[in-house]
Short mmCIF file of C-alpha atoms in Angstrom, two decimals:
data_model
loop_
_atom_site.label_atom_id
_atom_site.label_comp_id
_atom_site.label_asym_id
_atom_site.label_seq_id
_atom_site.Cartn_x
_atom_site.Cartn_y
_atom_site.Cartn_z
CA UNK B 4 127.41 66.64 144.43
CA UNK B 5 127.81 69.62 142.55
CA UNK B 6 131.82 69.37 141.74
CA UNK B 7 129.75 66.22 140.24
CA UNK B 8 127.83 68.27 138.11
CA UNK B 9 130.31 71.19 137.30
CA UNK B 10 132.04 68.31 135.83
CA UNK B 11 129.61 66.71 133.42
CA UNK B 12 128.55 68.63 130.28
CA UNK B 13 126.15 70.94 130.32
CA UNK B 14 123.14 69.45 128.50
CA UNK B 15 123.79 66.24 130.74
CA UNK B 16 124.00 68.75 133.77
CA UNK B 17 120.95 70.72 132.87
CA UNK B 18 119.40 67.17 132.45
CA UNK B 19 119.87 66.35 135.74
CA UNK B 20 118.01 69.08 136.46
CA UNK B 21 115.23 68.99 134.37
CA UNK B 22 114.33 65.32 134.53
CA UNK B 23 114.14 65.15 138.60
CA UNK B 24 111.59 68.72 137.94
CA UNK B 25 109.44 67.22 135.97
CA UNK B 26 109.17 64.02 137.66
CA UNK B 27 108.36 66.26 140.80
CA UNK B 28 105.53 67.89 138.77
CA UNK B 29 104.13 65.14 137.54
CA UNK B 30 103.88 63.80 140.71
CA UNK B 31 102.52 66.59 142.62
CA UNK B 32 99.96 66.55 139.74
CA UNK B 33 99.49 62.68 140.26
CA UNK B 34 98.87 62.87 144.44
CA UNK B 35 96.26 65.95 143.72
CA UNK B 36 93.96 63.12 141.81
CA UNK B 37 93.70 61.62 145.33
CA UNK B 38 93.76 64.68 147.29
CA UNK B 39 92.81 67.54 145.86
CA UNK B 40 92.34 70.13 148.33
CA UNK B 41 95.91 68.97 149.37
CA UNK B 42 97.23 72.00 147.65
CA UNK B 43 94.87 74.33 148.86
CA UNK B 44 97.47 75.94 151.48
CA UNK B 45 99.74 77.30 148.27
CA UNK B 46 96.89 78.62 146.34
CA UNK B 47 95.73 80.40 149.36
CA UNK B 48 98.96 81.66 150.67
CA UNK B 49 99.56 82.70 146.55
CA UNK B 50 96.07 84.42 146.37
CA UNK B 51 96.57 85.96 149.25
CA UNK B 52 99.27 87.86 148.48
CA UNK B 53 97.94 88.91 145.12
CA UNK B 54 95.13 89.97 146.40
CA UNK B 55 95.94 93.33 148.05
CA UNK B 56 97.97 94.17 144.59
CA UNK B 57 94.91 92.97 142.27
CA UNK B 58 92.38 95.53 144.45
CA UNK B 59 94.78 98.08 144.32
CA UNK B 60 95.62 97.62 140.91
CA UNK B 61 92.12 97.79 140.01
CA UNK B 62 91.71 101.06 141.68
CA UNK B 63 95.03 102.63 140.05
CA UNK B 64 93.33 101.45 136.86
CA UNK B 65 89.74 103.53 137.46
CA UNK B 66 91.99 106.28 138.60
CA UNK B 67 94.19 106.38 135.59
CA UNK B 68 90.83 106.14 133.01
CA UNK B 69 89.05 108.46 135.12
CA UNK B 70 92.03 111.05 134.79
CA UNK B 71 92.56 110.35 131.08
CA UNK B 72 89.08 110.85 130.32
CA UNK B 73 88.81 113.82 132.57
CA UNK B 74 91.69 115.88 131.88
CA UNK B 75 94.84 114.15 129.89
CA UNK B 76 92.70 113.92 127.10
CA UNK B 77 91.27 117.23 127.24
CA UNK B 78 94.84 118.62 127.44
CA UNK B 79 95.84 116.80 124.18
CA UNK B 80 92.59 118.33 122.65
CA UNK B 81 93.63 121.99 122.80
CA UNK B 82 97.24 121.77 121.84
CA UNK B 83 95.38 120.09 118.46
CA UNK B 84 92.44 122.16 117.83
CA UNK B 85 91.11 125.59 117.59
CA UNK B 86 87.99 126.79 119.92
CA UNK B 87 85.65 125.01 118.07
CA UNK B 88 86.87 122.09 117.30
CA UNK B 89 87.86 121.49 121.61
CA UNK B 90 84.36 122.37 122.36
CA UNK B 91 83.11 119.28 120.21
CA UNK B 92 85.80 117.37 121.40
CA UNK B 93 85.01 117.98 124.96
CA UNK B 94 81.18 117.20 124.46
CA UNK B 95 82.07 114.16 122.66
CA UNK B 96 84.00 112.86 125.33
CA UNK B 97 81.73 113.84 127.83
CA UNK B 98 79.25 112.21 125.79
CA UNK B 99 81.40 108.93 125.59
CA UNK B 100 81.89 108.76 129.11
CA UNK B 101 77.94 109.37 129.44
CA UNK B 102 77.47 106.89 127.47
CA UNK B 103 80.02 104.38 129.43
CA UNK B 104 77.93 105.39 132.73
CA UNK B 105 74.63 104.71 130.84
CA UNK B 106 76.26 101.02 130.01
CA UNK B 107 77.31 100.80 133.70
CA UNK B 108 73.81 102.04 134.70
CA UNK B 109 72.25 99.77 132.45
CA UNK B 110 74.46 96.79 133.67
CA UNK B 111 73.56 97.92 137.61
CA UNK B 112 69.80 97.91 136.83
CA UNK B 113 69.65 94.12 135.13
CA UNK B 114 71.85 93.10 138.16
CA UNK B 115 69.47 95.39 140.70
CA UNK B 116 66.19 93.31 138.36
CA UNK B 117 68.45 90.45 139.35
CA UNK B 118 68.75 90.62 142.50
CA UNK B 119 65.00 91.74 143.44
CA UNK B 120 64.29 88.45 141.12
CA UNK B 121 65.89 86.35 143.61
CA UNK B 122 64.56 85.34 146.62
CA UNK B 123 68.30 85.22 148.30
CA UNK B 124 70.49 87.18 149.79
CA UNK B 125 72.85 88.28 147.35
CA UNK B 126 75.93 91.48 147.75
CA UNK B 127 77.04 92.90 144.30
CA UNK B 128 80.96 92.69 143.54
CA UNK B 129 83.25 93.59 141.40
CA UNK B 130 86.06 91.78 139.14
CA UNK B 131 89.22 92.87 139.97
CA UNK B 132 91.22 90.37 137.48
CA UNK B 133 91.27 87.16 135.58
CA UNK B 134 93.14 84.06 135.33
CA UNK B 135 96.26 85.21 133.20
CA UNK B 136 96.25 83.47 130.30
CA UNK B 137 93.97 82.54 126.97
CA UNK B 138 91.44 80.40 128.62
CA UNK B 139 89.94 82.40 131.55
CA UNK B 140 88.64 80.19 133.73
CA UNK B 141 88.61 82.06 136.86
CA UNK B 142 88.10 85.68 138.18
CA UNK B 143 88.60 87.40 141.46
CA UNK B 144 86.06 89.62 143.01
CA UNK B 145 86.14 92.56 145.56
CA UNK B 146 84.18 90.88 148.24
CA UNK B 147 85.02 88.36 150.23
CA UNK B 148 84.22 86.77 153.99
CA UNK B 149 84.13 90.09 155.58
CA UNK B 150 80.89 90.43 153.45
CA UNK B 151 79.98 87.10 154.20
CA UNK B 152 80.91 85.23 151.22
CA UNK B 153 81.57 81.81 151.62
CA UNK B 154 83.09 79.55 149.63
CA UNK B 155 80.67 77.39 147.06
CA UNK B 156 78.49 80.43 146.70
CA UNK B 157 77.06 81.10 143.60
CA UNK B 158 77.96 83.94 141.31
CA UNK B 159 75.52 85.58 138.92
CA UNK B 160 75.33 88.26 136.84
CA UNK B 161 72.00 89.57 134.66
CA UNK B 162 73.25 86.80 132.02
CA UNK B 163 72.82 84.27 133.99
CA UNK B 164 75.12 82.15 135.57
CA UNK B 165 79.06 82.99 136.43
CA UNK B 166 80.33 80.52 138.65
CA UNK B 167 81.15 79.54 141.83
CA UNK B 168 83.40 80.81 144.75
CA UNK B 169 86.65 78.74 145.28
CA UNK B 170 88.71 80.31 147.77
CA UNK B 171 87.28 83.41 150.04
CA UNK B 172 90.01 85.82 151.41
CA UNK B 173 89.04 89.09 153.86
CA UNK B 174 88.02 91.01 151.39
CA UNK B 175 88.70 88.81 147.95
CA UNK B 176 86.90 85.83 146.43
CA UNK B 177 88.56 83.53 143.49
CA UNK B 178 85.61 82.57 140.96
CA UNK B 179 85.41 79.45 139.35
CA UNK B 180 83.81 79.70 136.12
CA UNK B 181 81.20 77.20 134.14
CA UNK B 182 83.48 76.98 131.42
CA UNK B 183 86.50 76.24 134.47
CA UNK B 184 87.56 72.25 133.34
CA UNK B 185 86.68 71.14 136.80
CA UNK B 186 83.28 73.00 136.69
CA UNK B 187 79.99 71.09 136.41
CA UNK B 188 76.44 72.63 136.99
CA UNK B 189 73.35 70.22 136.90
CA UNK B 190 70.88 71.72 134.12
CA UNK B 191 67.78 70.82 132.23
CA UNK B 192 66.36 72.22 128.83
CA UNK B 193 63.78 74.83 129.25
CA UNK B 194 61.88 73.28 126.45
CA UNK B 195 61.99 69.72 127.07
CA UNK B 196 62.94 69.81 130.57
CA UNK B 197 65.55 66.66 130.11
CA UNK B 198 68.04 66.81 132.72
CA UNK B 199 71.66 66.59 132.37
CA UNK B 200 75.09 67.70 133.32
CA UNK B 201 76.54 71.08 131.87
CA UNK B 202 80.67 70.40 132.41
CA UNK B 203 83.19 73.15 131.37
CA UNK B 204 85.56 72.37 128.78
CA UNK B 205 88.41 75.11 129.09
CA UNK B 206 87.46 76.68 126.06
CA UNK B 207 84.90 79.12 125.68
CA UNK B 208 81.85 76.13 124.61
CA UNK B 209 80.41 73.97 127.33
CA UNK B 210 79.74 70.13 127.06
CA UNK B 211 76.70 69.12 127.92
CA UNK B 212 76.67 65.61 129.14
CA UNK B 213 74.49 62.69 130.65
CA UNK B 214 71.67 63.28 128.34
CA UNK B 215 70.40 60.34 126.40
CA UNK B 216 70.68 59.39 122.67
CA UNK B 217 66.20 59.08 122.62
CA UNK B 218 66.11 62.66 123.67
CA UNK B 219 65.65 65.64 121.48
CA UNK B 220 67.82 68.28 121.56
CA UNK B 221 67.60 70.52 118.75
CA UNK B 222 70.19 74.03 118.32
CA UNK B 223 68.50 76.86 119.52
CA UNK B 224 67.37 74.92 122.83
CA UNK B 225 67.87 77.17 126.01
CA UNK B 226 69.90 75.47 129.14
CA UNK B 227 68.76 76.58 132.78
CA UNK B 228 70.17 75.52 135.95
CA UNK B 229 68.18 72.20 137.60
CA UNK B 230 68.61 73.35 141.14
CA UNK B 231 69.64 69.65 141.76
CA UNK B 232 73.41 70.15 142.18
CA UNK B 233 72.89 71.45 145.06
CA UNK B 234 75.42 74.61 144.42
CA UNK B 235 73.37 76.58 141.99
CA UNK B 236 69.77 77.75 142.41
CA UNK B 237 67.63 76.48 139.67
CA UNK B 238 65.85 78.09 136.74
CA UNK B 239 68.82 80.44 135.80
CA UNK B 240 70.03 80.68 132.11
CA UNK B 241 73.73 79.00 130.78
CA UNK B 242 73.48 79.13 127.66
CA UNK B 243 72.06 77.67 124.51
CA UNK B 244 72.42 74.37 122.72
CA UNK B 245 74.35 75.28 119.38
CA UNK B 246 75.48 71.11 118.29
CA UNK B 247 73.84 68.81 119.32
CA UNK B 248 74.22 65.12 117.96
CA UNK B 249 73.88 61.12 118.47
CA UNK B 250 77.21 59.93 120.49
CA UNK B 251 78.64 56.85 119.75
CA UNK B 252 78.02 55.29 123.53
CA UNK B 253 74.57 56.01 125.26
CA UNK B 254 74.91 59.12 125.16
CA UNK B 255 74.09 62.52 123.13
CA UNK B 256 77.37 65.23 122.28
CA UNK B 257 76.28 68.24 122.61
CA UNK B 258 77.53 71.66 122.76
CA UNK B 259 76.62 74.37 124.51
CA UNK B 260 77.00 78.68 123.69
CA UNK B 261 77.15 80.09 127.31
CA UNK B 262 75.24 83.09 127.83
CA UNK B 263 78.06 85.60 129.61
CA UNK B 264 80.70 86.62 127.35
CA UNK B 265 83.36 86.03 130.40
CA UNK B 266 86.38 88.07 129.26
CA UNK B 267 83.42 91.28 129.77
CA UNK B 268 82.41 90.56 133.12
CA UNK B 269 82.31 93.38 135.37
CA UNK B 270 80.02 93.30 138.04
CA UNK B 271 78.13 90.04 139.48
CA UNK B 272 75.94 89.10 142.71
CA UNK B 273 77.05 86.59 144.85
CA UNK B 274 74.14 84.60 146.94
CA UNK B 275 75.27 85.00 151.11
CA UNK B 276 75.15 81.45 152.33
CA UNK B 277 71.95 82.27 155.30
CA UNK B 278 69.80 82.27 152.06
CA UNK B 279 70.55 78.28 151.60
CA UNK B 280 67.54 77.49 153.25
CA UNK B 281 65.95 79.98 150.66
CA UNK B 282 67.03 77.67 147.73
CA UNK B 283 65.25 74.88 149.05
CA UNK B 284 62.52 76.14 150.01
CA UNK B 285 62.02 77.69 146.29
CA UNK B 286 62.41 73.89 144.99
CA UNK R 8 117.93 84.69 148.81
CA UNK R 9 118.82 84.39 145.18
CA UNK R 10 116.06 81.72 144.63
CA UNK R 11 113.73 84.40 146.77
CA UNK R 12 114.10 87.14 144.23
CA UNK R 13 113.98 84.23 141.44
CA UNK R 14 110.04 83.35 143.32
CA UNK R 15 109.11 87.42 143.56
CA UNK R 16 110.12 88.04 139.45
CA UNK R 17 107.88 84.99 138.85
CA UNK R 18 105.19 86.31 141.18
CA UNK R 19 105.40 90.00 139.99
CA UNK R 20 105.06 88.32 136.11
CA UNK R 21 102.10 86.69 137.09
CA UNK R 22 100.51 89.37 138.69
CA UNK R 23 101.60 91.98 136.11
CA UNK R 24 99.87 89.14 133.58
CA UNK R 25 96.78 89.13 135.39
CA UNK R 26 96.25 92.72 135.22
CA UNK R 27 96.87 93.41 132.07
CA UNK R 28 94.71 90.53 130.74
CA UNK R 29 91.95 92.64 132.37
CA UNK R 30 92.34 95.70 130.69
CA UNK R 31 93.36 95.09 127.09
CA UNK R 32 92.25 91.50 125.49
CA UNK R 33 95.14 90.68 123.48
CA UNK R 34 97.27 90.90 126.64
CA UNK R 35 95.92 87.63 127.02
CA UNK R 36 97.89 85.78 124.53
CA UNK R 37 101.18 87.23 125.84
CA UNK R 38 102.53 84.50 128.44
CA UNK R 39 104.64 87.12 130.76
CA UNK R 40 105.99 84.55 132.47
CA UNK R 41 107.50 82.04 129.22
CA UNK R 42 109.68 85.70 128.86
CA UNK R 43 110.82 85.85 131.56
CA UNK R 44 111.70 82.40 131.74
CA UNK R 45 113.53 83.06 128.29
CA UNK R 46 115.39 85.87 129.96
CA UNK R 47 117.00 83.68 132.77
CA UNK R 48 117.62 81.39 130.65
CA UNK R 49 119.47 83.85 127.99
CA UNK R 50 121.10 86.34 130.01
CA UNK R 51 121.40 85.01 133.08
CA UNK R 52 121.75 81.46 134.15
CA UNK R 53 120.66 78.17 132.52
CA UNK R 54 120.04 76.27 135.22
CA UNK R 55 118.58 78.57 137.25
CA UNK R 56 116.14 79.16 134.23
CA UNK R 57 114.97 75.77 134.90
CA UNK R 58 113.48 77.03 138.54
CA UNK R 59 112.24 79.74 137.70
CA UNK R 60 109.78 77.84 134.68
CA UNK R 61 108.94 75.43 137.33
CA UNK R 62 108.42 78.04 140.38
CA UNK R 63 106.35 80.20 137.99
CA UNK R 64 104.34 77.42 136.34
CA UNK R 65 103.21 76.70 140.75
CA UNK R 66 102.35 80.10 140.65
CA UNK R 67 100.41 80.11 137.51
CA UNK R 68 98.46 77.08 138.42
CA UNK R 69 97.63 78.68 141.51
CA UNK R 70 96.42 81.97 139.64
CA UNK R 71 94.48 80.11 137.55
CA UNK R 72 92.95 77.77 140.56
CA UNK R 73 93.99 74.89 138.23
CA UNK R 74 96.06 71.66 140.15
CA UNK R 75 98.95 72.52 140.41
CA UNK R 76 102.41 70.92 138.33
CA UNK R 77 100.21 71.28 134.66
CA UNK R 78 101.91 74.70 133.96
CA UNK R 79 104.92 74.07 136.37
CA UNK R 80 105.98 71.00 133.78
CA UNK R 81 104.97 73.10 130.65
CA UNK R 82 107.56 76.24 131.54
CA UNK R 83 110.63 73.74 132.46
CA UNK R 84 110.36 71.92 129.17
CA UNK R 85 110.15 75.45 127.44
CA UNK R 86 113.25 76.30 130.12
CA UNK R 87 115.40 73.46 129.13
CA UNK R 88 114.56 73.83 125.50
CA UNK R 89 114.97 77.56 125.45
CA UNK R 90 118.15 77.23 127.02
CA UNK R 91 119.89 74.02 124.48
CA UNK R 92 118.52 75.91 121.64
CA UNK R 93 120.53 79.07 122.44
CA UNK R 94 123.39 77.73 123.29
CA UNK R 95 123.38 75.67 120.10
CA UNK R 96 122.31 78.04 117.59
CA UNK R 97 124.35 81.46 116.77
CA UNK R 98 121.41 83.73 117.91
CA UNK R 99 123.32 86.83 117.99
CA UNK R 100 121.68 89.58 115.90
CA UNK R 101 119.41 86.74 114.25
CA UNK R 102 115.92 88.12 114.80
CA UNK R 103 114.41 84.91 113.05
CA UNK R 104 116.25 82.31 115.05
CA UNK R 105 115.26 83.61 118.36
CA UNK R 106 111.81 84.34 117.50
CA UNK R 107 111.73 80.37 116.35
CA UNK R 108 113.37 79.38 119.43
CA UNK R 109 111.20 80.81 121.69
CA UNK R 110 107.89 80.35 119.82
CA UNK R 111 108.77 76.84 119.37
CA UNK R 112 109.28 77.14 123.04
CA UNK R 113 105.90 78.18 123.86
CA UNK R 114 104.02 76.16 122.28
CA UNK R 115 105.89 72.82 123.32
CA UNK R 116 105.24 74.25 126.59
CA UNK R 117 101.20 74.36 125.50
CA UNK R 118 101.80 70.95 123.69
CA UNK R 119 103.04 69.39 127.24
CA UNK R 120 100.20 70.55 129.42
CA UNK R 121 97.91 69.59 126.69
CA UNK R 122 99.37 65.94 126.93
CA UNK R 123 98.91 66.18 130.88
CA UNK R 124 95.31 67.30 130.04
CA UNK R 125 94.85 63.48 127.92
CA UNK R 126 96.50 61.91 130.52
CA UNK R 127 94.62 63.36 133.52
CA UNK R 128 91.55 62.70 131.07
CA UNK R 129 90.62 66.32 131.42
CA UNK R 130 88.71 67.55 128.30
CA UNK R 131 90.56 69.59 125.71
CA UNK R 132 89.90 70.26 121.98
CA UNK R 133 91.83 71.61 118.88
CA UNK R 134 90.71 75.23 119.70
CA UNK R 135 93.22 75.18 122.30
CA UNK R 136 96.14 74.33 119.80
CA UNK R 137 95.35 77.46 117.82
CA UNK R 138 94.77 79.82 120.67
CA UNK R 139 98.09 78.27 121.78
CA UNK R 140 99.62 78.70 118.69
CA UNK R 141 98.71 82.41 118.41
CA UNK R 142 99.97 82.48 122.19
CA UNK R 143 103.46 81.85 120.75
CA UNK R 144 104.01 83.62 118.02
CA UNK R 145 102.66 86.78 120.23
CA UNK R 146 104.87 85.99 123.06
CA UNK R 147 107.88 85.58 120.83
CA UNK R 148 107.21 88.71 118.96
CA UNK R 149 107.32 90.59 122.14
CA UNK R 150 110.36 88.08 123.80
CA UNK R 151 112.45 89.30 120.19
CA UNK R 152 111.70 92.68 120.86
CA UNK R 153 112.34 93.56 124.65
CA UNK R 154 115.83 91.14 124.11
CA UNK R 155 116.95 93.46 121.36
CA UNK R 156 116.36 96.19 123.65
CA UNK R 157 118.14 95.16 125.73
CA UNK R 158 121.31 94.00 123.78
CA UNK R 159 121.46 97.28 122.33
CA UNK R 160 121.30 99.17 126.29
CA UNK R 161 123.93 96.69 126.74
CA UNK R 162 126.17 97.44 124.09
CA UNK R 163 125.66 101.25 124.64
CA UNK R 164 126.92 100.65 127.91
CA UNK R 165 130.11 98.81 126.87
CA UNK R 166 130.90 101.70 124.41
CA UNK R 167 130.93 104.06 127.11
CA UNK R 168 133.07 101.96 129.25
CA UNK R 169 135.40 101.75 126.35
#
């Protein structure tokens, strides 16, 4: 077979190759529309060996701001100044990174408000990374089943609402966000209360879907979770309706802002899975 | 064990992709792993380009918890085309043809998992032609850059061996 190929040209040769890859491709993409968790064993086996680089990573990161802030910084301010000049540089920098640790603080507290708001268990994480890429539709947390995360658990922040838990390693989780393609939360309109399907689109805007060409849905209106998906604990925010307009079958288009800016993430709450019961009982 | 160390470049591209697109934004629309498909296929081995776009489209599916084979057929059309187009044009020393190649590269890579996306019926708009589109050009910048780099190391070396 491959005397075969070393004597055909190259294109054809490379041809042989490409064709056959492609096909496979398309196919593994075609037997994942019937089984879809079929594939689950790579991605975990994949994710699981990222993870331990991703957390580790992240903490080389911290280290390396907390040292360039601290010290490589300050060194770079005396060579350049006089006396003076370093002093203000050094209480402007400590006044910067005061100001980053008000932000975190500030952050913490909504997500502390969050949490007491709640009546679930929830454990405050992390994000390590994001999908690579332009459309982030996942992220990957520092907690994971040793802090009883399970997978399908809800992930908040003081925005509102982040996502869902895909796969749950030791001590990782992989995130699936509401603007994820395969993502769909069941939502009403805070104003109207007309139910309806919020589906992620890839792209940063949500669709919202399901929801009748009678109804009215003006811009401005405010999208909270229904509670009836049976993932997602109802009455949290998503977003707001920015376009909204009569669809050509039954059914309105609309366009939703989400609420998170996701590429600014940093810390979230998941909800533990004992507090289940606790979502039903607040229906 | 060749196609082993093929598997950990594509793994360490993805990862190295993923942590940079935490820390600084732009890092996003730099696709690690089109470069160092480009590479393979440029200064190494044609062919074996052709794996590596399809091993490190898996893994990027994987990282991104999408199915997996969108990305996987996306990087071995950019492989193959990377790899014709070189051979075919006289890219020595011409910035502008390489940067083409390879940008053209990347986005016919974005331009096939978009036409997966139609097919699978998943939903897509235009915005992700022009953030694909700015993916490109960014990726080629940085693909023209790191290659001349490295062609200049190289012929360094061969003067000294001379």
């Amino acid at each position: 077979m491959s005397s075969e190929l070393n004597a055909k040209p190259n294109k054809e040769r490379a041809l042989l190759v490409t064709i056959p890859l492609l096909i496979l491709h398309l196919a593994l993409l075609s037997l994942q529309i019937e089984n879809p968790s079929g594939t689950l064993v790579f991605k975990s086996w994949v994710l699981a060996a990222q993870a331990p680089v991703l957390a580790l990573s992240t903490s080389v990161t911290n280290g390396i701001r907390q040292l360039w802030t601290g010290y490589v910084w300050l060194v770079g301010a005396r060579r350049e100044n006089r006396e003076l000049q370093q002093t203000v540089q050094r209480l402007s920098m400590l006044n910067r990174s005061y100001e980053q640790v008000r932000q975190e603080n500030a952050r913490l507290r909504r997500l502390l408000a969050l949490n007491e708001s709640i009546a679930y268990d929830t454990i405050g994480a992390r994000v390590i990374a994001r999908t690579p890429g332009f459309l982030a539709n996942v992220i990957y947390i520092d907690r994971g089943s040793r802090d009883g995360v399970q997978p399908d658990a809800p992930v908040l922040c003081g925005d509102g609402i982040v996502g869902r838990t895909v796969l749950v390693f030791r001590n990782q989780s992989q995130v699936q966000l509401i603007t994820n393609p395969d993502a769909s939360v069941g939502v009403m309109l805070e104003r109207t209360r007309t139910p309806g399907v919020l589906r992620g689109s890839g792209q940063p805007l949500l669709d919202l879907v399901y929801v009748s060409n009678t109804e009215d849905v003006v811009e401005g209106d405010v999208v909270l979770s229904s509670g009836l998906d049976g993932v997602f604990p109802k009455g949290f925010v998503l977003g707001k309706v920015i376009e909204s307009r009569k669809g050509n079958t039954v059914f309105r288009e609309i366009k939703v802002q989400p609420g998170i800016d996701f590429f600014r993430i940093e810390e979230v709450s998941v909800i533990l899975p004992q507090s289940e019961s606790g979502i039903q009982n607040m229906e | 064990m060749k196609y082993l160390f093929l598997g950990l470049m594509s793994f360490l591209a993805i990862l190295a992709q993923m942590i940079g697109g935490k820390n600084f934004f732009l890092f996003n629309f730099l696709d690690l792993s089109l470069i160092l498909v480009a590479y393979w296929a440029v200064y190494r081995n044609r062919m074996q380009s052709l794996f590596v776009g399809s091993l490190a489209g898996l893994l990027l599916d994987a990282a991104m918890g999408w199915p997996l084979g969108y990305n996987g057929f996306g990087k071995t059309l950019a492989a193959f085309l990377i790899g014709q187009s070189w051979k075919k044009f006289n890219t020595s020393d011409q910035t502008w043809v390489r940067f083409s190649i390879i940008a053209a590269s990347s986005w016919l890579s974005s331009l096939g998992i978009l036409g997966l996306f139609w097919l699978m019926e998943r939903s897509t708009s235009g915005m992700f032609l022009g953030a694909s589109l700015l993916q490109a050009f960014i990726t080629a910048a940085v693909a023209v850059i790191v290659f001349a780099g490295l062609d200049s190391y190289r012929r360094t070396q061969m003067h000294k061996v001379h």
